[in-house]
Short mmCIF file of C-alpha atoms in Angstrom, two decimals:
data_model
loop_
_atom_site.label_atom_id
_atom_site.label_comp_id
_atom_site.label_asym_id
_atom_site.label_seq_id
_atom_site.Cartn_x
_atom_site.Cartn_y
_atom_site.Cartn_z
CA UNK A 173 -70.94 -37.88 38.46
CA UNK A 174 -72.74 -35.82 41.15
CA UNK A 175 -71.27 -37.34 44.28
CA UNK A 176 -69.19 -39.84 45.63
CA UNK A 177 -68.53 -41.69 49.08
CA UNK A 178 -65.20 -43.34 49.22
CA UNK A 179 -62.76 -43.57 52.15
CA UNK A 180 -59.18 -42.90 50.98
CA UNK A 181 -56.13 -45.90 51.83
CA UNK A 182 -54.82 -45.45 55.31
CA UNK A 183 -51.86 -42.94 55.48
CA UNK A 184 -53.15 -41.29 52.64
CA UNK A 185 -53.53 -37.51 53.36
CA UNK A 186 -56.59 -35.67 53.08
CA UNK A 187 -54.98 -33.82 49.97
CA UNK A 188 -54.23 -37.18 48.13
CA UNK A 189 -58.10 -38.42 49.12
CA UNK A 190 -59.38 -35.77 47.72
CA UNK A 191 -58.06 -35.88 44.49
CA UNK A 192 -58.39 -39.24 44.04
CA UNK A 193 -61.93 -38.46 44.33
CA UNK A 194 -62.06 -35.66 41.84
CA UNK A 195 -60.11 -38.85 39.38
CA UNK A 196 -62.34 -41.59 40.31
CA UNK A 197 -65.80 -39.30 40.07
CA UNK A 198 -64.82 -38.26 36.68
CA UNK A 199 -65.25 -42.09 35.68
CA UNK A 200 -68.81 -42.36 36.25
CA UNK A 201 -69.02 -46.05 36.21
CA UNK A 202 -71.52 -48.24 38.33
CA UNK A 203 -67.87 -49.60 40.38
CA UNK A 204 -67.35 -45.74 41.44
CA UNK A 205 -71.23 -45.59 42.81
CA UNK A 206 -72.70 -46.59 45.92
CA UNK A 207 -74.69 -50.52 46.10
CA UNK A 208 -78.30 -49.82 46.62
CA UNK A 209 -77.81 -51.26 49.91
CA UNK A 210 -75.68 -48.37 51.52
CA UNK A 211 -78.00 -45.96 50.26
CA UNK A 212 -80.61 -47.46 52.41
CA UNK A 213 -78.38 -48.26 55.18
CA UNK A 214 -79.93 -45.65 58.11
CA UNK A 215 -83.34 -44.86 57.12
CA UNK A 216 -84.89 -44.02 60.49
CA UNK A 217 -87.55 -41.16 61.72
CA UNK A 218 -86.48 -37.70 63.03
CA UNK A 219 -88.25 -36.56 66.47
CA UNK A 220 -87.89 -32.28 66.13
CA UNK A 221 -89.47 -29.22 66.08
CA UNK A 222 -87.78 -28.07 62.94
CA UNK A 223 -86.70 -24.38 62.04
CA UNK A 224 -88.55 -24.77 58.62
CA UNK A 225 -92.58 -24.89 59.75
CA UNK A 226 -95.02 -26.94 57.71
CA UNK A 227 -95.93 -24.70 54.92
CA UNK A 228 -99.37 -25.05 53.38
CA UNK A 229 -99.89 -26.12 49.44
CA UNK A 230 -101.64 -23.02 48.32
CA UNK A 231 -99.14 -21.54 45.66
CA UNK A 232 -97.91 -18.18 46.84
CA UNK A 233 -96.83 -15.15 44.71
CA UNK A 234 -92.93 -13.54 45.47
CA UNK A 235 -91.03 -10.81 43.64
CA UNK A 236 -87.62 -10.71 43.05
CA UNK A 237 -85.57 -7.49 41.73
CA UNK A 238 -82.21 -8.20 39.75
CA UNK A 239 -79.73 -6.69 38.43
CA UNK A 240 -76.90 -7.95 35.97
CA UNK A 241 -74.03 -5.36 37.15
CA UNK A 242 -70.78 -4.19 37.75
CA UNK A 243 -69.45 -5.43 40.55
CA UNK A 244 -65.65 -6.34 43.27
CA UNK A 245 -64.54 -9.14 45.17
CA UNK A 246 -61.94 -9.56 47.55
CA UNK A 247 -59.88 -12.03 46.29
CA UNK A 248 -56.50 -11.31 47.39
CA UNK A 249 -55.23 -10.76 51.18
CA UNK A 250 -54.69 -6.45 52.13
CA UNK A 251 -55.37 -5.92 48.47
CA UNK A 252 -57.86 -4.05 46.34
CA UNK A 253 -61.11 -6.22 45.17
CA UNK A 254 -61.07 -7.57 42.46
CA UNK A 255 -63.48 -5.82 39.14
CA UNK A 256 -66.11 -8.76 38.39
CA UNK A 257 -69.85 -9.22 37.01
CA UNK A 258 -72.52 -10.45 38.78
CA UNK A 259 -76.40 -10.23 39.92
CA UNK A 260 -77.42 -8.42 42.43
CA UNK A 261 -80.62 -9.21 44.35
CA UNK A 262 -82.68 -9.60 47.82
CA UNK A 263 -81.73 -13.12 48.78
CA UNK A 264 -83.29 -15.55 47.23
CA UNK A 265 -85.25 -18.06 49.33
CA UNK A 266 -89.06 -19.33 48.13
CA UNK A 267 -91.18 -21.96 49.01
CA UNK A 268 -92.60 -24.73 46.81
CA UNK A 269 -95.09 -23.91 44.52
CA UNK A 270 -94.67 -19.89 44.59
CA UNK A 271 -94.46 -18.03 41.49
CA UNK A 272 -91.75 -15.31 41.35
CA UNK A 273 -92.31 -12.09 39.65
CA UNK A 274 -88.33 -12.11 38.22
CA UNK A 275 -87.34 -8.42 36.80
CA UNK A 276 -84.22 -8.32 35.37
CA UNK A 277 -82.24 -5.04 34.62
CA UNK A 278 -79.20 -5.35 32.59
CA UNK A 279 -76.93 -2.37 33.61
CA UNK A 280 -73.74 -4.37 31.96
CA UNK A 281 -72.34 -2.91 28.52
CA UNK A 282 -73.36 -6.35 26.68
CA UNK A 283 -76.02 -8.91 26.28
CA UNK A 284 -77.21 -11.19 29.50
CA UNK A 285 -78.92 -14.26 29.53
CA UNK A 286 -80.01 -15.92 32.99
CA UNK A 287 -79.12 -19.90 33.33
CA UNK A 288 -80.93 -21.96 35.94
CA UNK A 289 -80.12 -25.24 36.79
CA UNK A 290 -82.20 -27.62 38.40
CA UNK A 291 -85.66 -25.20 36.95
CA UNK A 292 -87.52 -28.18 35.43
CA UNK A 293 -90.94 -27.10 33.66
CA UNK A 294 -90.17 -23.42 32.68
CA UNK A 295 -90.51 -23.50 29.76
CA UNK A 296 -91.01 -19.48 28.80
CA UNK A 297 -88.11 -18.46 30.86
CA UNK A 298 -85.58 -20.81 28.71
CA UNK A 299 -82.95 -18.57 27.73
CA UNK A 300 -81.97 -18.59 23.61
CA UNK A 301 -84.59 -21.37 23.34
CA UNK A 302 -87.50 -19.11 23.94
CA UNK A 303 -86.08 -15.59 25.43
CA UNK A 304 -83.42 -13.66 23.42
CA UNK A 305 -80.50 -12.40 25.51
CA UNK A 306 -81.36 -8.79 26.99
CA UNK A 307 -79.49 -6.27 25.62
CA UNK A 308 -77.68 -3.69 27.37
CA UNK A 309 -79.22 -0.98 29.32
CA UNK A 310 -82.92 -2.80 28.91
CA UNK A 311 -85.14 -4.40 31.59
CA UNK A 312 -87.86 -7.44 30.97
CA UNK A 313 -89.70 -9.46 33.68
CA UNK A 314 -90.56 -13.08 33.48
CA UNK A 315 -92.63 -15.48 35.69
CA UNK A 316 -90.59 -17.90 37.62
CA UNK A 317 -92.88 -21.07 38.85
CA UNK A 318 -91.10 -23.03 40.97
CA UNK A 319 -92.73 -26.68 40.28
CA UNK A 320 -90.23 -28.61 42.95
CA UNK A 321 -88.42 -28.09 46.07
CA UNK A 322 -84.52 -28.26 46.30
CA UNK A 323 -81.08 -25.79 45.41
CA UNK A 324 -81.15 -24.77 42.16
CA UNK A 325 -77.99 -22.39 40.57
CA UNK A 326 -78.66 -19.31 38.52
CA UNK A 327 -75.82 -17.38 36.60
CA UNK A 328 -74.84 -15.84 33.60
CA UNK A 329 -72.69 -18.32 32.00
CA UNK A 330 -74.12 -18.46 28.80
CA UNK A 331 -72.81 -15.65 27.23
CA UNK A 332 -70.23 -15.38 29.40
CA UNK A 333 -67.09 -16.79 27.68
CA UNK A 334 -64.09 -15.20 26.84
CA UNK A 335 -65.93 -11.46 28.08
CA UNK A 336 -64.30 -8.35 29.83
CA UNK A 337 -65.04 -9.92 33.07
CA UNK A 338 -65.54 -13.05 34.59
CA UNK A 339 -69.30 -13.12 36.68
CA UNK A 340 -70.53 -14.90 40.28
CA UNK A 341 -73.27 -17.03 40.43
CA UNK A 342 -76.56 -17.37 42.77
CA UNK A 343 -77.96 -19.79 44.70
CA UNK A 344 -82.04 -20.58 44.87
CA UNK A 345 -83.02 -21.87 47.63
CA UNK A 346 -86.57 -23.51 47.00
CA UNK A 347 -87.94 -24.87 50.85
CA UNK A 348 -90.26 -27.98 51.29
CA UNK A 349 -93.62 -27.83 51.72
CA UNK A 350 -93.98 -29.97 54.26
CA UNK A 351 -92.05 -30.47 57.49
CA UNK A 352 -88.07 -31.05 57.67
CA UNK A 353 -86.36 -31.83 60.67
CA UNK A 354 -83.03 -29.43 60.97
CA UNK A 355 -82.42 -26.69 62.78
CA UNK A 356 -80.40 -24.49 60.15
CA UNK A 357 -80.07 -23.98 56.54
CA UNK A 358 -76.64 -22.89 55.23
CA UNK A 359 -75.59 -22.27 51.41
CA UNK A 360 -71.95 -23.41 50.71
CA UNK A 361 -71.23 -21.95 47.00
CA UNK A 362 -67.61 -22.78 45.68
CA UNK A 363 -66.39 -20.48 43.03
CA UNK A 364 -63.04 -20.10 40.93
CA UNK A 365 -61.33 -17.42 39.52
CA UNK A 366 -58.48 -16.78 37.68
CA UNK A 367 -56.23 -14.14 38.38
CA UNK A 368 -53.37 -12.26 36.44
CA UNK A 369 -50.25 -10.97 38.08
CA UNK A 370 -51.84 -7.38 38.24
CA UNK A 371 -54.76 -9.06 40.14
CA UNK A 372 -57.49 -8.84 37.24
CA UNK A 373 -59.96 -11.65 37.25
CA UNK A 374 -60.04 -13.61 33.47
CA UNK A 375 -63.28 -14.77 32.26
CA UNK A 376 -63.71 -18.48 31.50
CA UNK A 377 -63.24 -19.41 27.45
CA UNK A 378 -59.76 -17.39 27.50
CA UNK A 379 -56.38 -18.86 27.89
CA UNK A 380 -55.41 -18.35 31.34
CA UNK A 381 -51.80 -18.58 30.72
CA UNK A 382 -49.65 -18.50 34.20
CA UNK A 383 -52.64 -16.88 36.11
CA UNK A 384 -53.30 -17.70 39.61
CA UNK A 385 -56.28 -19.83 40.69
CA UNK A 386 -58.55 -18.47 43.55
CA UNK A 387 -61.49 -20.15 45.22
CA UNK A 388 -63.86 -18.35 47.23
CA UNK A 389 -67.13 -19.83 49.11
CA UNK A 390 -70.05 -17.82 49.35
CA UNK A 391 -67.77 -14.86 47.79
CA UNK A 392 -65.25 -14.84 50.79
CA UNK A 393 -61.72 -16.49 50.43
CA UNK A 394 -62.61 -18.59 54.10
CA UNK A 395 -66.26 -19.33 55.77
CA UNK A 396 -66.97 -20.35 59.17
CA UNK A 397 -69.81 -21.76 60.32
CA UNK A 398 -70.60 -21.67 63.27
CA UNK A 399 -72.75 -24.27 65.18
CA UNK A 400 -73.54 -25.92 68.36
CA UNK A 401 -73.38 -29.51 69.71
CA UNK A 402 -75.94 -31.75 69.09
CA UNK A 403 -77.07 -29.16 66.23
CA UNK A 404 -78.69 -30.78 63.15
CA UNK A 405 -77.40 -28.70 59.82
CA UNK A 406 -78.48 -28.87 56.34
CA UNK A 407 -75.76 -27.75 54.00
CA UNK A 408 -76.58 -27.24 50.40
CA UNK A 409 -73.15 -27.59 48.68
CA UNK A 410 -72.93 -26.36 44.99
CA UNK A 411 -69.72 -25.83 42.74
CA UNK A 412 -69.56 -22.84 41.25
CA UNK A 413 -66.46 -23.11 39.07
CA UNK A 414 -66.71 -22.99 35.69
CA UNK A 415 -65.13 -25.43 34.66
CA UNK A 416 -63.18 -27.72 37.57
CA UNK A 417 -64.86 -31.04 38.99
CA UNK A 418 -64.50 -30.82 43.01
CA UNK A 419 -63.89 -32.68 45.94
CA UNK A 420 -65.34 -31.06 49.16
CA UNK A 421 -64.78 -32.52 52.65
CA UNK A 422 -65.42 -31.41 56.13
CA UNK A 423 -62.27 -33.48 58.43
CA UNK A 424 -63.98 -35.47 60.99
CA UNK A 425 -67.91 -34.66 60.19
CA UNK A 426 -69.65 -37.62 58.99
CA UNK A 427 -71.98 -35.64 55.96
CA UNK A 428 -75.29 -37.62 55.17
CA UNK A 429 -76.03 -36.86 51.71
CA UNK A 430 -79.93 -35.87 51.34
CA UNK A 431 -80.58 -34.43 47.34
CA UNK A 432 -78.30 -34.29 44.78
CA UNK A 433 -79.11 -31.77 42.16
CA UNK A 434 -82.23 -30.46 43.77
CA UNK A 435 -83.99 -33.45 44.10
CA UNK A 436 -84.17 -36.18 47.34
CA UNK A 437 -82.64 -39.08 47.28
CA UNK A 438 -82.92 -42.03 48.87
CA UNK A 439 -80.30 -41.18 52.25
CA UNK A 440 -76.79 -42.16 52.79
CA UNK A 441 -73.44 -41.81 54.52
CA UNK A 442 -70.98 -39.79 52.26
CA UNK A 443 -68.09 -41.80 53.69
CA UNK A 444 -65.26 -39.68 55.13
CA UNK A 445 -67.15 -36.58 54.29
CA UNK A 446 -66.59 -36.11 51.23
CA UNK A 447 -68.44 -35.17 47.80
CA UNK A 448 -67.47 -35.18 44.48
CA UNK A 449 -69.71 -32.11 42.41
CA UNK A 450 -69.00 -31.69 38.50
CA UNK A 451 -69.68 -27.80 37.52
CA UNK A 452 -73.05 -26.84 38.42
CA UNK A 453 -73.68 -29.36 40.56
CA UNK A 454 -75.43 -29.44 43.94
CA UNK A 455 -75.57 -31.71 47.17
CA UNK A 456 -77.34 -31.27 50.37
CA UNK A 457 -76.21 -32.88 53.03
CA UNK A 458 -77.35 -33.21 56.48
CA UNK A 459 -74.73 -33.06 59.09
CA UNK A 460 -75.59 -33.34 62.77
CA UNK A 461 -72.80 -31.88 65.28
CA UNK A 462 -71.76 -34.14 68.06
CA UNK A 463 -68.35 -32.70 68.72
CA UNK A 464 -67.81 -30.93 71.94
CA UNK A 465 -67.55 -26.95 72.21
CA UNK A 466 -64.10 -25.57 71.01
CA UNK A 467 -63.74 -28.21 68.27
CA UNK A 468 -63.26 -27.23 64.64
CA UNK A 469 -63.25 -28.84 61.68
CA UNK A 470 -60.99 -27.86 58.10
CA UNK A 471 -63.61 -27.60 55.08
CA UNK A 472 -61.50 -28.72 52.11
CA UNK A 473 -62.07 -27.97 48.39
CA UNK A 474 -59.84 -30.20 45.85
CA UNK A 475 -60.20 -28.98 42.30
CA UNK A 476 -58.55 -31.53 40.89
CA UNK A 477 -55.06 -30.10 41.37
CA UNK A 478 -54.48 -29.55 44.92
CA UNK A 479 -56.55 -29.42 48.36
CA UNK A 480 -57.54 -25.67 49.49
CA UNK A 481 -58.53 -25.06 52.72
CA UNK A 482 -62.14 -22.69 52.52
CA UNK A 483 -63.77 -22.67 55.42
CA UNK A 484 -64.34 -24.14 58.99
CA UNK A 485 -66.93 -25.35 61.09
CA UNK A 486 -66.73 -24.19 64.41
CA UNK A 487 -68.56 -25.92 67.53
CA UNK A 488 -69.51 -22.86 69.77
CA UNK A 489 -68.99 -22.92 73.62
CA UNK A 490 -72.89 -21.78 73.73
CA UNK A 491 -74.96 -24.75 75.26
CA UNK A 492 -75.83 -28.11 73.72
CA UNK A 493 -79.16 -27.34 71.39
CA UNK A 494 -80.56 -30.60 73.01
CA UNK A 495 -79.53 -33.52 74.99
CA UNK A 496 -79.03 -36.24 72.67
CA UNK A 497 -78.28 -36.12 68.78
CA UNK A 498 -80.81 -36.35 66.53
CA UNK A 499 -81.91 -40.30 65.17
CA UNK A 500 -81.32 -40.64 61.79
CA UNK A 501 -83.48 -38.45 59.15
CA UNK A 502 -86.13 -39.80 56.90
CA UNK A 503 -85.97 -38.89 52.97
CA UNK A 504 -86.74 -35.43 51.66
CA UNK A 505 -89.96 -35.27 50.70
CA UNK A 506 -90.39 -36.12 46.83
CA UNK A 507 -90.82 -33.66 44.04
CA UNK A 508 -93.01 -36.05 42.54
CA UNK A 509 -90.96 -37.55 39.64
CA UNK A 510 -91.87 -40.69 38.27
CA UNK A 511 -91.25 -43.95 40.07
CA UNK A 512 -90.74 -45.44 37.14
CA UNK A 513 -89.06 -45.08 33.79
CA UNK A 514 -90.65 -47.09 30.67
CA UNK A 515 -87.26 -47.46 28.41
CA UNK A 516 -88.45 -50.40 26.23
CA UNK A 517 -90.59 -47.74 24.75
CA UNK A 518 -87.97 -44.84 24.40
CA UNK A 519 -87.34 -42.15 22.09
CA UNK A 520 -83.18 -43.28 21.90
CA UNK A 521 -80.52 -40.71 20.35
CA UNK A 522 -76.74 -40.65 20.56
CA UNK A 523 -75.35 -37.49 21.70
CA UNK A 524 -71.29 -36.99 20.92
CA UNK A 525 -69.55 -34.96 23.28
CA UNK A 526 -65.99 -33.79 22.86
CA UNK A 527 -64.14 -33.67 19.76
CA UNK A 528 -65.03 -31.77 16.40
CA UNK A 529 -67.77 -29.85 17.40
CA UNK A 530 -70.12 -30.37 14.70
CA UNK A 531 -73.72 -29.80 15.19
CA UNK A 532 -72.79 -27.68 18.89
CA UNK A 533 -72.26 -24.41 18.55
CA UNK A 534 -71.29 -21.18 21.04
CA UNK A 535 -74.52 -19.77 22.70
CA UNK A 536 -73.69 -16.44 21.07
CA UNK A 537 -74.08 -18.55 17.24
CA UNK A 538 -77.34 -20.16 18.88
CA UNK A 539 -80.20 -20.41 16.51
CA UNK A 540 -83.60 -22.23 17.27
CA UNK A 541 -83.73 -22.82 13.86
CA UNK A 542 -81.18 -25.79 13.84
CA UNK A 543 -82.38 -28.94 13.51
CA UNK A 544 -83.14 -30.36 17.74
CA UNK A 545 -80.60 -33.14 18.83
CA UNK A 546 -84.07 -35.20 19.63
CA UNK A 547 -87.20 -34.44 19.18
CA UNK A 548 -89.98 -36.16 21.29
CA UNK A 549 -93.83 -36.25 21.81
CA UNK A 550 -94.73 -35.32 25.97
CA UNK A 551 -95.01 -38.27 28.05
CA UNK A 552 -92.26 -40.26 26.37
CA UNK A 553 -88.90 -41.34 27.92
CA UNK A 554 -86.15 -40.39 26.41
CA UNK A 555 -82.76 -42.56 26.44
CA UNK A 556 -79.51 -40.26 25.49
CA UNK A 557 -76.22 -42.25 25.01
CA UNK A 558 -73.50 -39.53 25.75
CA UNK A 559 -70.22 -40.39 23.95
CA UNK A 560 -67.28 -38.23 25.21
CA UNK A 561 -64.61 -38.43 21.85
CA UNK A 562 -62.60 -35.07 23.06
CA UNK A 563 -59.11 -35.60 25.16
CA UNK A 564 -60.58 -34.46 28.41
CA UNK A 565 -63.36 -34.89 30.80
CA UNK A 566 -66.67 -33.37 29.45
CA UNK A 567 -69.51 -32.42 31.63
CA UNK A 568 -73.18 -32.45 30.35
CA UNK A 569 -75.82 -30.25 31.62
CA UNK A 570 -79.35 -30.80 30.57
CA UNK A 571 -82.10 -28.30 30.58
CA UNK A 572 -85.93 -28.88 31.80
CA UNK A 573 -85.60 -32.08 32.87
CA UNK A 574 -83.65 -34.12 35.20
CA UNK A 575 -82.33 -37.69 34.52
CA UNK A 576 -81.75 -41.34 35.74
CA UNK A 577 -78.02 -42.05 35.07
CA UNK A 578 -78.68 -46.11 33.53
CA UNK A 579 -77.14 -48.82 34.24
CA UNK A 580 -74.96 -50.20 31.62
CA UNK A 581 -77.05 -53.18 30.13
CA UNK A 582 -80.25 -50.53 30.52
CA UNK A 583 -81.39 -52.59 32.93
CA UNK A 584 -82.26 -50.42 35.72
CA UNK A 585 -80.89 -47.26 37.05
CA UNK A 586 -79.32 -45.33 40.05
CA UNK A 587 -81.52 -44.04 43.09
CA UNK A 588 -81.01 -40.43 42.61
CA UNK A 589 -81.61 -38.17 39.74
CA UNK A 590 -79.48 -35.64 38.08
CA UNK A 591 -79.34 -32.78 36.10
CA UNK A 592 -75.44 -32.16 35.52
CA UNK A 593 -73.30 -35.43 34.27
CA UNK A 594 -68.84 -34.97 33.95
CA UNK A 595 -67.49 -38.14 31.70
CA UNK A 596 -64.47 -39.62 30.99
CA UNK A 597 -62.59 -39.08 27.68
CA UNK A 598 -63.42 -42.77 25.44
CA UNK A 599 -66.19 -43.09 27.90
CA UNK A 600 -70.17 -43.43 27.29
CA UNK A 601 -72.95 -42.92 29.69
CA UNK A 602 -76.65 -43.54 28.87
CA UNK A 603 -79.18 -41.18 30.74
CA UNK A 604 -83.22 -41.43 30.53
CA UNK A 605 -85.97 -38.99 31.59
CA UNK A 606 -89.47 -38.57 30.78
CA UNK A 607 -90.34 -35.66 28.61
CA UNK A 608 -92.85 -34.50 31.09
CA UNK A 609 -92.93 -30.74 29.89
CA UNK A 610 -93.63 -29.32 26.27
CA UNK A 611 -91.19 -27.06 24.64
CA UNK A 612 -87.47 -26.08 23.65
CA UNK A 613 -84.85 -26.75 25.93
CA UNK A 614 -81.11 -26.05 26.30
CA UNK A 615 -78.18 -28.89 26.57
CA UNK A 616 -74.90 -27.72 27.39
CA UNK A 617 -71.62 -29.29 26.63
CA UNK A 618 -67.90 -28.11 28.03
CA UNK A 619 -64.77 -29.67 29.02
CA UNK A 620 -63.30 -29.58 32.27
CA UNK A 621 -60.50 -26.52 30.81
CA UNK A 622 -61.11 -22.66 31.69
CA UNK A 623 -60.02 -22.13 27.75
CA UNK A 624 -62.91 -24.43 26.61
CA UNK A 625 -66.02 -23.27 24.95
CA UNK A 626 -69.53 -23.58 25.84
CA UNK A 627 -71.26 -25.18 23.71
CA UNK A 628 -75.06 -26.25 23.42
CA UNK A 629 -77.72 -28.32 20.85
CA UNK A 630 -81.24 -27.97 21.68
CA UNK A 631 -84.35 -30.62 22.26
CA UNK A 632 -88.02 -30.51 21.38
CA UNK A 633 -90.59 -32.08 23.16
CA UNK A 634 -94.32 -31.60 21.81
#
């Protein structure tokens, strides 16, 4: 489940809500979602000047140096930084409808392979499916076209388990064309670590035995963010971890969620704050500030074991921005997915997840030449029933596309769409999408355990 909006019992603390939450969200049935009514509960029209100016529709060209190196983060109070991996780059903010000039130098002592979630239509910059991993010491360049607007996640996770070092990830930040009403745009990126007694980090895939769990937003141990009354904020919260399913909540902010997984929705109230992201996973939310200078509010991150807090939001003693808050903000604009879904006429496949591993396999053992999990024609809609047989919470991530979580009779489905699925162990969860590009794409597969594998199939559409 990508988010979830539930107020926890009276005298329940913020610690208990919160992992309650993290429980409930892994279930992933219609009772855990939000009615169709409460989503549309608040529609209104924004009057503001926004920060963002109208952009016009003529595709621009960016470039965008990185590097897959060496690198430290703090991680522990008055100590030394912790050795990690990660890419290092300009920041990395485009518009809709750019292509980026991506040139990738891998200055690491093994094999890279970039992993973007939420890129749908890329086909040529698939990693495994239609780029090898880049070795050591070599540099290639790809083109990057950035089809839709929203926050996408890149990283090197792939190839990543059970390596000398864990790595960070990267947020892309792909702006609207057109006009949106706020007057800031903040990335909130949650990562975990885990860290031995000698304050070495452990890369995911490994056994992390009695080591220490660390989580960091936006690579710092504690955030603040600072804004000002009256103040409308766009936060674009994504989980990092590599494994955990999170609860984030802001105490006494009322969040209204915007886009899940890099693609509008249809707006609501995330009651009490909070959001529930599997790995990989992205919300925005809008929040708009209408406590009174001097206030500040606890940002708390649940991973499923106990409440951390990360950051804070801090209400300046600068003036109000303007006299009044903001009315309620009208949908993102869309990305142009289809309205509808045709699934009496769908390519259908079973997908087990969990359990023996059979035909999934490590992304280091990934061959092209495997027989595709489904194999379509373009235009189609595809209907995947995901069975979860393992002991533990599984979370699905698929490639190219994004999906409709159904309904269970198939009857309809929910009003958002998703890339990145967690489901329960015994449970089953049907997803459509229409095939809309041609070529080989990735679907990943890992349980909710740092010692876990990643593992991925493949899909054809033609």
């Amino acid at each position: 489940m990508a988010i979830l909006a539930t107020r926890p019992r009276q005298g329940v603390t913020a610690g208990q809500g919160l992992q309650k939450m993290v429980r409930i969200g892994l279930m992933t049935s219609p009772k855990s979602l939000l009615h169709r009514r409460e989503l549309m509960a608040g529609l209104g029209a924004a009057a503001l000047l926004p920060i963002w100016p109208a952009i016009g529709s003529a595709q621009g060209r960016a470039a965008l140096a990185l590097q897959a190196k060496a690198d430290a983060v703090a991680l522990r109070p008055g100590a030394p930084e912790t050795p990690v991996w990660s890419l290092a780059g300009s920041e990395m903010r485009f518009k809709r409808g750019d292509t980026v000039e991506v040139t990738l130098a891998n200055e690491l002592p093994q094999p890279v392979a970039l992993n973007w979630r939420g890129l749908d239509g890329a086909a040529s910059v698939e990693s495994l499916t239609a780029r090898a991993p880049l070795a050591a010491g070599v540099k290639e360049t790809l083109q990057l076209p950035l089809r839709h607007a929203g926050t996408l996640l890149c990283d090197l996770t792939l190839l990543g388990d059970g390596q000398a070092r864990p790595s960070r990830a990267r947020a892309l930040v792909v702006r609207e064309s057109e006009t949106v009403a706020v007057d800031r745009d903040e990335v909130f990126l949650v990562e975990d670590w885990r860290l031995r007694p000698d304050g070495s980090a452990i890369a995911p895939g490994l056994d992390p035995k009695d080591a220490a769990t660390v989580l960091t937003a936006n690579g710092r141990l504690s955030l603040d963010i600072t804004v000002r009354t009256n103040e409308r904020i766009r936060i674009r919260f994504i989980n990092g971890c590599q494994r955990s399913v999170i609860a984030a909540k802001i105490e006494n902010i009322d969040v209204r969620v915007m886009a899940i997984d890099g693609q509008p929705s249809e707006p609501f109230q995330a009651r009490n704050g909070a959001l529930v992201l599997p790995p990989g996973g992205r919300v925005d939310g809008f929040i708009d500030v209408t406590a009174p200078a001097g206030t500040t509010a606890t940002i708390l991150v649940h991973d499923g074991k106990e409440a951390r807090p990360i950051g804070r939001l801090i209400v300046s003693g600068d003036p109000p921005v303007r006299a009044a808050p903001l009315s309620p903000a009208p949908p993102l604009p869309s990305n142009g997915l289809p309205a509808r879904l045709d699934l009496k006429g769908a390519t259908r496949a079973e997908l087990a997840l969990g359990g023996p591993q059979g035909d999934w396999v490590p992304p280091a053992s990934f061959a092209a030449t495997a027989a595709p999990a489904v194999r379509t024609k373009a235009g189609r809609t595809v209907v995947l029933a995901l069975n979860n047989r393992g002991a533990t919470p599984t979370v699905f991530h698929l490639h190219g596309h994004h999906f409709r979580l159904l309904d269970r009779l198939d009857d309809g489905w929910k009003p958002f769409w998703l890339d990145t699925l967690a489901i329960e162990p015994g449970q089953t969860q049907r997803i459509a999408f229409a095939a809309e590009y041609a070529g080989r794409w990735l679907i990943e597969s890992v349980a909710t355990d740092w010692a876990a594998p990643r593992l991925v199939r493949w899909y054809s559409v033609e």
